[in-house]
Amino acid sequence: MKTLIKNGTVVNSTGTATADVLIDGETIAAVLAPGSSLLGFDVESNVDTVIDARGKYVIPGGIDAHTHMEMPFGGTNASDTFETGTRAAAWGGTTSIVDFVVQYAGENILDQYHLWHEKAAGNCAIDYGFHQILSDVQDSSLVAMDELLAEGVSSFKLFMAYKGVFLSDDGQITKAMQKAASNGSMIMMHAENGSVIDLLVQQAVAAGNTSPLYHGLTRPWQAEEEATHRAIMLANLTGAPLYVVHVSARQAVDQIAAARDNGQNVFGETCPQYLYLSLEEQLGAQSGEWGAFEGAKWVCSTPLRSRKEGHQHHMWQALRTNDIQMVSTDHCPFCMKGQKDMGLGDFSKIPNGIGSVEHRMDLLYQGVVDKKISLERWVEVTSTTPARMFGMYGKKGVIQPGADGDVVIYDPNGHTSIGLNKTHHMNMDYSAWEGFEIDGHVDTVISRGKVIVDDNRYVGTKGDGKYFKRGLSQYLI
Amino acid sequence: MKTLIKNGTVVNSTGTATADVLIDGETIAAVLAPGSSLLGFDVESNVDTVIDARGKYVIPGGIDAHTHMEMPFGGTNASDTFETGTRAAAWGGTTSIVDFVVQYAGENILDQYHLWHEKAAGNCAIDYGFHQILSDVQDSSLVAMDELLAEGVSSFKLFMAYKGVFLSDDGQITKAMQKAASNGSMIMMHAENGSVIDLLVQQAVAAGNTSPLYHGLTRPWQAEEEATHRAIMLANLTGAPLYVVHVSARQAVDQIAAARDNGQNVFGETCPQYLYLSLEEQLGAQSGEWGAFEGAKWVCSTPLRSRKEGHQHHMWQALRTNDIQMVSTDHCPFCMKGQKDMGLGDFSKIPNGIGSVEHRMDLLYQGVVDKKISLERWVEVTSTTPARMFGMYGKKGVIQPGADGDVVIYDPNGHTSIGLNKTHHMNMDYSAWEGFEIDGHVDTVISRGKVIVDDNRYVGTKGDGKYFKRGLSQYLI
Amino acid sequence: MKTLIKNGTVVNSTGTATADVLIDGETIAAVLAPGSSLLGFDVESNVDTVIDARGKYVIPGGIDAHTHMEMPFGGTNASDTFETGTRAAAWGGTTSIVDFVVQYAGENILDQYHLWHEKAAGNCAIDYGFHQILSDVQDSSLVAMDELLAEGVSSFKLFMAYKGVFLSDDGQITKAMQKAASNGSMIMMHAENGSVIDLLVQQAVAAGNTSPLYHGLTRPWQAEEEATHRAIMLANLTGAPLYVVHVSARQAVDQIAAARDNGQNVFGETCPQYLYLSLEEQLGAQSGEWGAFEGAKWVCSTPLRSRKEGHQHHMWQALRTNDIQMVSTDHCPFCMKGQKDMGLGDFSKIPNGIGSVEHRMDLLYQGVVDKKISLERWVEVTSTTPARMFGMYGKKGVIQPGADGDVVIYDPNGHTSIGLNKTHHMNMDYSAWEGFEIDGHVDTVISRGKVIVDDNRYVGTKGDGKYFKRGLSQYLI
Amino acid sequence: MKTLIKNGTVVNSTGTATADVLIDGETIAAVLAPGSSLLGFDVESNVDTVIDARGKYVIPGGIDAHTHMEMPFGGTNASDTFETGTRAAAWGGTTSIVDFVVQYAGENILDQYHLWHEKAAGNCAIDYGFHQILSDVQDSSLVAMDELLAEGVSSFKLFMAYKGVFLSDDGQITKAMQKAASNGSMIMMHAENGSVIDLLVQQAVAAGNTSPLYHGLTRPWQAEEEATHRAIMLANLTGAPLYVVHVSARQAVDQIAAARDNGQNVFGETCPQYLYLSLEEQLGAQSGEWGAFEGAKWVCSTPLRSRKEGHQHHMWQALRTNDIQMVSTDHCPFCMKGQKDMGLGDFSKIPNGIGSVEHRMDLLYQGVVDKKISLERWVEVTSTTPARMFGMYGKKGVIQPGADGDVVIYDPNGHTSIGLNKTHHMNMDYSAWEGFEIDGHVDTVISRGKVIVDDNRYVGTKGDGKYFKRGLSQYLI
Ligand SMILES: [Zn+2]
Ligand SMILES: [Zn+2]
Ligand SMILES: [Zn+2]
Ligand SMILES: [Zn+2]
Ligand SMILES: [Zn+2]
Ligand SMILES: [Zn+2]
Ligand SMILES: [Zn+2]
Ligand SMILES: [Zn+2]
């Protein structure tokens, strides 16, 4: 299968080019000056498919480096399977995900890793890789870090919250960081002070403050700032690279910025919800159907932050200044009925998570329209940096010869209305983004050379997506 | 003329690719998967020249955005003409310069601009653009800013030092910045507090402290930090983008970093001399030939800084962290005999400047070898960012279809010995870099599709280089 | 004359004591445990006057270290003479002022100094000292600094604004600072970038923006922050102690705080207007009588700042944290009729100044009531630190044997209503503080042992106040 | 007993006064202008004792707010009992200590409190108060905090290190802070990340790195900086005042300074060892007697820091700038023979502590001589601020009527040689300060009106010292 995408505006992270892109089989074979010919050779006549992208952006497929497909959590599972979740991702212009293998305390890491392969294999619409969650780091965990690195798992997520479930204490974190510093892998951190949060949650529930709003109020910015600083300092001590997931507090951003100015390999990820949504408007929402429990739709951790405190504004700025390097979704959807409603009467029982894997590319593109980030920065934070950060660059995250044919054709003159009965392919009974309007549209999605979404139709097949082994981070200084 | 560079490692600012590069005429026509064929079409047989770059780096030609060819200064002229200077640049892998049109107080700006065109036209080995120096900003200067923008001069340099020669007072700077904020152009700043420096120089000379070392001691870091902060604050007030030239003090870097974290469009340039050389070792040098006047070889402004104070170490770090965005040379050579020696007995009479245009690419590559910056960062700070910063990207600074065929083939297994009787093509009677050894070598330099340096021979012709109009900065956030 | 103040709560800057204070002649003779006797000796029977201060605060008399009595400015004079101004000060519990001798460019410094003595001698209700304003620093100014130091003038004020009137350029400032570093005196700085402000004023007036509000808008915080930083850096270079007058911008406070954390002898003064009043409410005020010109009542420099930007809130915090060390008034009153109204139609013609010398102690005490500062801090910022800062401590600023008998008895159960027909003894036809209500009252004011205000009557005499020679700062680290 | 100290220079924290001090019974009755008479009454003839302090400093007795007399630790007890320790303190001009009641995990807090009273009662040479150590905070601990507050224990020390012994987790710390925020008490914090340190210690010992030097190397500055920041953030969340004990790392100071600039009630204490001694010189010392184990003499926590990293220099600066507020000793002596030598072959077994209670006033006075702090600052950091910080001011920390007659006469023309066979009254078989020479001398020490040290003789009696109840902090902003 040979495809020529002609006349489009190829966007990469440093700028644009008017160019034709030739995909031969699964791989980009050439990027050519437009005109569909090379030294007199008629390229267009020698391909199977020609896509005219005039007036459109040709971008490397989106990479969502933080998803939780069918993740077991609190007695239920995230509602998107690898099948439904990756298909929704494809609809939204994302051609790769990196999902988290979960090890709960006591479980065998490698067993879990293989289990995750079983879940994903043959089911995915797009390519996928894995991070490994390490809960409660043991000496055996350190051995597993080397073994998994050989399997293409080059990043390990630790938790400073969720005691008894995920939490590693500071000595355990330090041990894992020492290993990462020596084998070159990346430490990812859920940075919230769980000990403090557990206390505040218990006090709130005891005081009868049980609505979803208290989910936010019991996870104050201080808990995030503190843990972020602590993780940075342990990384400073050990020399490990550190990637802080789902940063939502402006004060946490400031800690990351300070460490980076100081020359440390510290990185921050944010998510669309922290750019757009707020404690006041979403967690505190009321509806006829759910009353104050409406806010449960947006219960995730770190929580949505107060707009009055200025976090959202600051987060966009940090995205511009590269104090935050990339945007993932932390996609972890739960339905209101039968899942979120487990927390009626006690916010601490609400499964944590928001579903966004389908909308990340659109939501960030709207930031371009609204002049919050540049066009190049859009590609950088959604594709190029994720690829570099997690050892995929060259195959992913860039349009250049040798790269996988993961390409999205995005129409700046199109329009996308987000909502349950509009665009919604995630397996959820509500949309966290209901009513958002996007001044752009994902026209065509190509995954390793195969068109899987086109003209508002999904034309791919379950199992199109393959596992990819990742190397060490290509983003270190 | 069609040239195929095959099998090389193409390096751009985000990573590398093994790819072939096809240049057709003056322009890059395609970047292809290696193999010299496309869909069965034999590319190699259809070109005039094939260069095998196996094992070598194929990089976009260097861009030196800060040079002063044949600049009149203190009663003499910088010793490199556009002819000799650009040829030396070519030898070193630089295929574009942006030189400064000088307006001294009282001179007509447009006249000067045309005069500089006369000096350069037909003489250059490589392409060139112009920044405009504005001295003593008048209302007519603001008009000229619009006129020059139409001519492709999109950046204007102001001085906070050199009273009566170049200095604009803060109100004048503010006026120019207001104009820049409205027409989108870039303000470049020589950020040293001239008023303080003039006093210290006068006091030093009066006290009989006349050796070149006092050039450094009378331009303390406080004078640079202060002016840098002041320029940033005026930019904050007006909304103008600000580019601080030749940053040498770590405290000035800190000011730039703080402004950037704060979301301002503030940028910093450093030069090889501030990365490698020092007050103690060079300005304070003694020689048999010149005695303590030996230091005159390295009299430039801002001055070389004390190694004991840690500036050089900090500057490399800032280059890694992107607190400093790019590296130019501030190439402004003077011979010791007949020029620098005007300052025998009074350091303040020494013409200010160092010649480095030939060695920038090599000196920075050595930073890659020494693990101070990454390979990608080398390309970014010497070519990609200069192109984006000053509105050349797309044609310059990147290897992609449609770009000018400005390509350098760099051999990481080669070696370069810098020195007067080794490699030295600048018109100077000494080398500021005598004795530096580089673990790499510029093998081939191609300018708009024409090989001009190859196999240690210059094969270009005077006048190969053309003026290019620049657009607005493509690096703003 | 022997006076015993018994049973009061003596407040000093570190805490309180229940104690009797004995003044013998002009001097405090003893501080005694309450009971009016010592080792059986009946103190009370051996004094001329006994004041029972039970339930009241006994504090060292207020020191207002920044006043401009009858200052010539813009073709008129500040409306309070030394007579009227110091009497008003006494009414408000201030027993010492330090006024500014003015040297305009071209005037002889010592002549001016003597002229100011003539103005003050025999007219003052309370003691007074002088700072010297140095305009346009010349070599002769440096000589005068030594001469004046011998006269008890140990602080010299420079201006970074008011070009052609007061402004010294950075070289001149540096020279004066070099002198201060060598003779131990204090440099006081009006820190606003005059060059930028002159431009903005000219542009505003040209655009027809002539109301008092534009006085504030043309003196943006950036102009103050910048100049503050610059002054700090010049002080860093020279080693001079630096005292920044009338700080109003929170960003300027941050600069001072950073310098202090860094170990520099840098100090900041604020004024009641920057704690209480704002750009929006006062400079932008409208009235039936004056329309938008109402704002002229509060035209002073630095200007009142925007409350929306949070300066006032930050200033109270800085006063608590000792990032700002003391509070003076910058008392410089002008009447609306015949003075301020010179600026009808052009805000830049409005004489700059606010009259507050009478109300400083009350306004700051209200901060104690409102829990913004502690009782001890009140005494510290209004008396103890001014005394130490400017070399008066021991005689002034403390209640201890040997100190001048400058004592105020303040009733926390009293009340003071500020306003033109309420308490108002300054020679102004309006009050900048109209309508302010204070939960406290100045009951008795004693100056060098003589009661001058008591029971809402002024019982002193013109000429009670004497000149005092000041020594070097006692507040340096 | 009536004592007149005449003609001395009374030093308080804001300045000096030449004055006579009259002590009547246990209390200061008056501070008088020198001359020994009052309104004709001859004071000198009416007292029992007259001390002529001409040419000497008369200062409030030193307050050492951090001591551990006979503290049980690691199977042994600190070698000074309340008797020997307080007598040594008296020798050195310290007239009050605040010692720590120890609660180990599982012990009853009130029982411990009473036990400490038993240890101290009747044995002390000087007055004493108690802080309470809370280990492993339980709900019962919160109740005890209120009960102890009524007993005059207004400060509670928590530990972020020593797991299983002292450590409270962050939730427990938060709970105690919530209580402190509501009852007004002060939280004291041992701020080191114990979890990380435990790991590093275990790794060092496993690697055979067992000498005392490794005590320092396994407690890196990052562990202190991190914990300091964490404590500050928990205090920020709860509103509790926070006092960080024994700060030794410059980076921890920076955290404290930032919190203070931000308006938080955060305070830092340092100790003489962190001002004078270092990792390289003391922990790494070698001797004939002990070899590399010599360093055991200075094993304390936080550890002595590297001089190369600049901590000591920075700490003096912080003491000047009030980023560090006071100096205590953390007096916790152990003999080398029979105590410290428990750690031969394993540094982690060395009892932690240094004995300094005798030398604090002298060592800090030497800072005055060496121009590192001012004379007033000496009194402030050793007496006035400790009194205010911990609710003793008025009775302690100041020379004013009503205060306890705790007075030291210090001779700036005297000399003190510190060392085992010179001045050494602590119950230790070595001196941590051997060889230090002080340009000053404690001449006379008066405790509540009674001379207890005079002319190099101890003339007090065991049991002179009484317990004092403390109130809430008088140092909060
Ligand atoms: Zn998480
Ligand atoms: Zn997650
Ligand atoms: Zn320059
Ligand atoms: Zn230059
Ligand atoms: Zn002023
Ligand atoms: Zn003034
Ligand atoms: Zn401790
Ligand atoms: Zn201790």
Coordinates of N, CA and C in Angstrom, one line a residue, chain C residues 2 12-20 22-24 28-34 38-43 46-47 257-258 260-264 314 317 320-323 374 376 380 384 388 393-394 398 400-402 474 476-477, chain D residues 2 12-20 22-24 28-34 38-43 46-47 257-258 260-264 314 317 320-323 374 376 380 384 388 393-394 398 400-402 474 476-477:
Chain C
K2 N 10.1 67.8 86.4 CA 10.2 66.3 86.6 C 8.8 65.7 86.4
N12 N 7.6 48.8 73.7 CA 8.8 49.0 72.8 C 8.7 48.0 71.6
S13 N 9.7 47.9 70.8 CA 9.6 47.1 69.6 C 9.7 45.6 69.8
T14 N 10.1 45.2 71.0 CA 10.1 43.8 71.2 C 9.0 43.3 72.2
G15 N 8.3 44.2 72.8 CA 7.3 43.8 73.7 C 6.8 44.9 74.7
T16 N 6.1 44.5 75.7 CA 5.6 45.5 76.6 C 6.1 45.3 78.0
A17 N 5.9 46.4 78.8 CA 6.2 46.2 80.3 C 5.2 47.2 81.0
T18 N 4.8 46.7 82.1 CA 4.0 47.6 83.0 C 5.0 48.4 83.8
A19 N 5.2 49.7 83.6 CA 6.3 50.4 84.3 C 5.9 51.9 84.4
D20 N 6.6 52.5 85.3 CA 6.6 53.9 85.4 C 7.8 54.5 84.7
L22 N 10.1 57.9 84.4 CA 10.4 59.2 85.0 C 11.2 60.1 84.1
I23 N 10.7 61.3 83.8 CA 11.5 62.2 83.0 C 12.0 63.3 83.9
D24 N 13.3 63.6 83.8 CA 13.9 64.6 84.6 C 14.5 65.6 83.7
I28 N 14.8 61.1 79.9 CA 14.3 60.0 80.7 C 15.3 59.6 81.7
A29 N 14.9 59.7 83.0 CA 15.9 59.4 84.0 C 15.8 57.9 84.5
A30 N 14.6 57.4 84.4 CA 14.5 56.0 84.9 C 13.2 55.4 84.4
V31 N 13.3 54.1 84.3 CA 12.1 53.3 84.0 C 12.0 52.3 85.2
L32 N 10.8 52.4 85.9 CA 10.7 51.8 87.2 C 9.6 50.8 87.3
A33 N 9.7 49.8 88.1 CA 8.6 49.0 88.4 C 7.4 49.8 88.9
P34 N 6.2 49.6 88.5 CA 5.1 50.5 88.9 C 5.0 50.5 90.4
L38 N 10.9 53.7 95.0 CA 12.1 52.9 94.6 C 12.8 52.7 95.9
L39 N 12.9 51.5 96.3 CA 13.7 51.2 97.6 C 13.2 52.1 98.7
G40 N 11.8 52.3 98.7 CA 11.2 53.0 99.8 C 11.2 54.5 99.6
F41 N 11.9 55.0 98.6 CA 11.9 56.4 98.2 C 10.6 56.7 97.4
D42 N 9.9 57.7 97.8 CA 8.6 58.0 97.2 C 8.9 58.9 96.0
V43 N 8.9 58.3 94.8 CA 9.2 59.0 93.6 C 8.1 60.1 93.3
N46 N 8.2 63.4 94.7 CA 9.4 64.3 94.4 C 9.4 64.8 92.9
V47 N 8.2 64.6 92.2 CA 8.2 65.1 90.9 C 7.2 66.3 90.8
A257 N 13.2 42.6 49.0 CA 13.2 41.3 49.8 C 14.3 40.4 49.3
A258 N 14.5 40.3 48.0 CA 15.5 39.5 47.4 C 16.9 40.0 47.8
R260 N 17.7 41.7 50.4 CA 17.9 41.5 51.8 C 18.3 40.1 52.1
D261 N 17.5 39.2 51.5 CA 17.8 37.7 51.7 C 19.2 37.4 51.2
N262 N 19.7 38.2 50.3 CA 21.0 38.0 49.8 C 22.1 38.7 50.6
G263 N 21.7 39.4 51.7 CA 22.6 39.9 52.6 C 23.0 41.4 52.4
Q264 N 22.3 42.0 51.5 CA 22.6 43.4 51.2 C 21.9 44.4 52.2
H314 N -0.3 43.3 49.7 CA 1.1 42.9 49.7 C 2.0 43.8 50.6
Q317 N 1.5 43.0 54.2 CA 2.3 41.7 54.5 C 3.8 42.0 54.6
R320 N 4.6 43.4 57.9 CA 4.7 42.3 58.9 C 6.0 41.5 58.8
T321 N 6.4 41.2 57.6 CA 7.6 40.3 57.4 C 8.9 41.1 57.5
N322 N 8.9 42.4 57.6 CA 10.1 43.2 57.7 C 10.8 43.3 56.3
D323 N 10.0 43.0 55.2 CA 10.6 43.3 53.9 C 10.5 44.8 53.6
S374 N 1.3 43.9 64.7 CA 1.2 43.7 66.2 C 1.5 45.1 66.8
E376 N 3.7 45.8 69.1 CA 5.2 46.1 69.1 C 5.6 46.6 67.7
E380 N 7.7 49.8 66.4 CA 9.0 49.6 65.6 C 9.0 50.4 64.3
T384 N 11.0 53.2 66.5 CA 12.3 52.5 66.8 C 13.2 52.4 65.6
R388 N 16.8 54.0 64.5 CA 18.0 53.3 64.2 C 18.5 53.5 62.8
Y393 N 19.0 56.6 67.4 CA 18.6 55.7 68.5 C 19.5 56.0 69.7
G394 N 18.8 55.8 70.9 CA 19.5 56.1 72.1 C 18.9 57.4 72.7
V398 N 13.1 55.1 71.7 CA 13.1 54.1 72.7 C 12.8 54.8 74.0
Q400 N 14.1 54.6 77.4 CA 15.1 54.1 78.3 C 15.9 55.3 78.9
P401 N 16.6 55.1 80.0 CA 17.3 56.2 80.6 C 18.3 56.8 79.7
G402 N 18.4 58.1 79.7 CA 19.3 58.7 78.8 C 18.7 59.2 77.5
Q474 N 22.2 52.9 62.6 CA 22.4 51.9 63.6 C 21.6 50.6 63.2
L476 N 22.3 48.8 60.2 CA 23.0 48.0 59.2 C 23.3 46.6 59.7
I477 N 23.4 45.6 58.8 CA 23.7 44.3 59.2 C 25.2 44.0 58.9
Chain D
K2 N 19.3 43.4 97.4 CA 19.2 44.5 96.4 C 20.6 44.7 95.8
N12 N 20.6 45.8 74.6 CA 19.4 45.1 74.2 C 19.3 44.8 72.7
S13 N 18.3 44.3 72.2 CA 18.3 43.8 70.8 C 18.2 45.0 69.8
T14 N 17.9 46.2 70.3 CA 17.8 47.3 69.3 C 18.9 48.3 69.5
G15 N 19.7 48.2 70.6 CA 20.8 49.1 70.8 C 21.3 49.1 72.2
T16 N 22.0 50.1 72.5 CA 22.7 50.1 73.9 C 22.3 51.4 74.6
A17 N 22.5 51.3 75.9 CA 22.3 52.5 76.8 C 23.3 52.4 77.9
T18 N 23.9 53.5 78.3 CA 24.7 53.6 79.5 C 23.7 53.8 80.6
A19 N 23.6 52.8 81.5 CA 22.6 52.9 82.5 C 22.9 52.0 83.7
D20 N 22.3 52.3 84.8 CA 22.4 51.5 86.0 C 21.2 50.5 86.1
L22 N 19.0 48.2 88.6 CA 18.7 47.9 90.0 C 17.8 46.6 90.1
I23 N 18.3 45.6 90.9 CA 17.6 44.4 91.1 C 17.2 44.4 92.5
D24 N 15.9 44.2 92.7 CA 15.4 44.2 94.1 C 14.7 42.8 94.3
I28 N 14.0 42.8 88.4 CA 14.6 44.1 88.1 C 13.6 45.2 88.5
A29 N 14.1 46.1 89.3 CA 13.2 47.2 89.8 C 13.3 48.4 89.0
A30 N 14.4 48.7 88.4 CA 14.5 50.0 87.7 C 15.8 49.9 86.8
V31 N 15.6 50.7 85.8 CA 16.8 51.0 84.9 C 17.0 52.5 85.0
L32 N 18.1 52.9 85.4 CA 18.3 54.3 85.7 C 19.4 55.0 85.0
A33 N 19.3 56.2 84.8 CA 20.4 57.0 84.2 C 21.6 56.8 85.2
P34 N 22.8 56.6 84.7 CA 24.0 56.3 85.5 C 24.2 57.5 86.5
L38 N 18.6 59.0 92.3 CA 17.4 59.3 91.5 C 16.7 60.4 92.3
L39 N 16.6 61.5 91.6 CA 16.0 62.7 92.2 C 16.6 63.0 93.5
G40 N 17.9 62.8 93.6 CA 18.5 63.1 94.9 C 18.6 62.0 95.9
F41 N 17.8 60.9 95.6 CA 17.9 59.7 96.5 C 19.1 58.9 96.1
D42 N 19.9 58.6 97.1 CA 21.1 57.8 96.8 C 20.9 56.4 96.7
V43 N 20.8 55.9 95.6 CA 20.4 54.5 95.3 C 21.5 53.6 95.9
N46 N 21.6 52.4 99.3 CA 20.4 51.7 99.8 C 20.3 50.2 99.3
V47 N 21.4 49.8 98.7 CA 21.4 48.4 98.2 C 22.4 47.6 99.0
A257 N 13.5 31.2 54.3 CA 13.4 32.6 53.9 C 12.3 32.8 52.9
A258 N 12.1 31.9 52.0 CA 11.0 32.0 51.0 C 9.6 32.0 51.7
R260 N 9.0 32.9 54.8 CA 8.8 34.1 55.6 C 8.5 35.3 54.7
D261 N 9.2 35.4 53.5 CA 8.9 36.5 52.6 C 7.4 36.4 52.2
N262 N 6.9 35.2 52.2 CA 5.6 34.9 51.8 C 4.6 35.1 52.9
G263 N 5.0 35.5 54.1 CA 4.1 35.9 55.1 C 3.8 34.8 56.1
Q264 N 4.5 33.7 56.0 CA 4.2 32.6 56.9 C 5.0 32.7 58.2
H314 N 27.0 30.8 54.6 CA 25.6 31.2 54.4 C 24.8 31.3 55.7
Q317 N 25.4 34.6 57.3 CA 24.6 35.6 56.6 C 23.1 35.5 57.0
R320 N 22.5 37.2 60.1 CA 22.4 38.6 60.0 C 21.1 39.1 59.4
T321 N 20.6 38.4 58.4 CA 19.5 38.9 57.7 C 18.2 38.5 58.4
N322 N 18.2 37.8 59.5 CA 17.1 37.3 60.2 C 16.3 36.2 59.4
D323 N 16.9 35.6 58.4 CA 16.3 34.4 57.8 C 16.5 33.2 58.8
S374 N 26.2 42.0 64.7 CA 26.4 43.2 65.6 C 26.2 42.8 67.0
E376 N 24.1 44.1 69.1 CA 22.7 44.0 69.4 C 22.1 42.7 69.0
E380 N 20.1 39.6 70.7 CA 18.8 39.2 70.1 C 18.7 37.7 69.9
T384 N 16.8 37.6 73.5 CA 15.6 38.3 73.3 C 14.6 37.5 72.4
R388 N 11.0 35.7 73.3 CA 9.8 36.0 72.5 C 9.2 34.8 71.8
Y393 N 9.0 36.3 77.2 CA 9.4 37.7 77.2 C 8.7 38.5 78.2
G394 N 9.4 39.5 78.8 CA 8.8 40.3 79.9 C 9.5 39.8 81.2
V398 N 15.1 40.4 78.5 CA 15.2 41.8 78.4 C 15.5 42.4 79.7
Q400 N 14.5 45.1 81.9 CA 13.5 46.2 82.1 C 12.8 45.9 83.4
P401 N 12.2 46.9 84.0 CA 11.5 46.7 85.3 C 10.4 45.6 85.1
G402 N 10.4 44.8 86.2 CA 9.5 43.7 86.2 C 10.0 42.4 85.6
Q474 N 5.5 35.1 71.4 CA 5.3 36.5 71.3 C 6.1 37.0 70.1
L476 N 5.1 36.0 66.8 CA 4.4 35.7 65.5 C 4.0 37.0 64.8
I477 N 3.9 37.0 63.5 CA 3.6 38.2 62.8 C 2.1 38.1 62.5

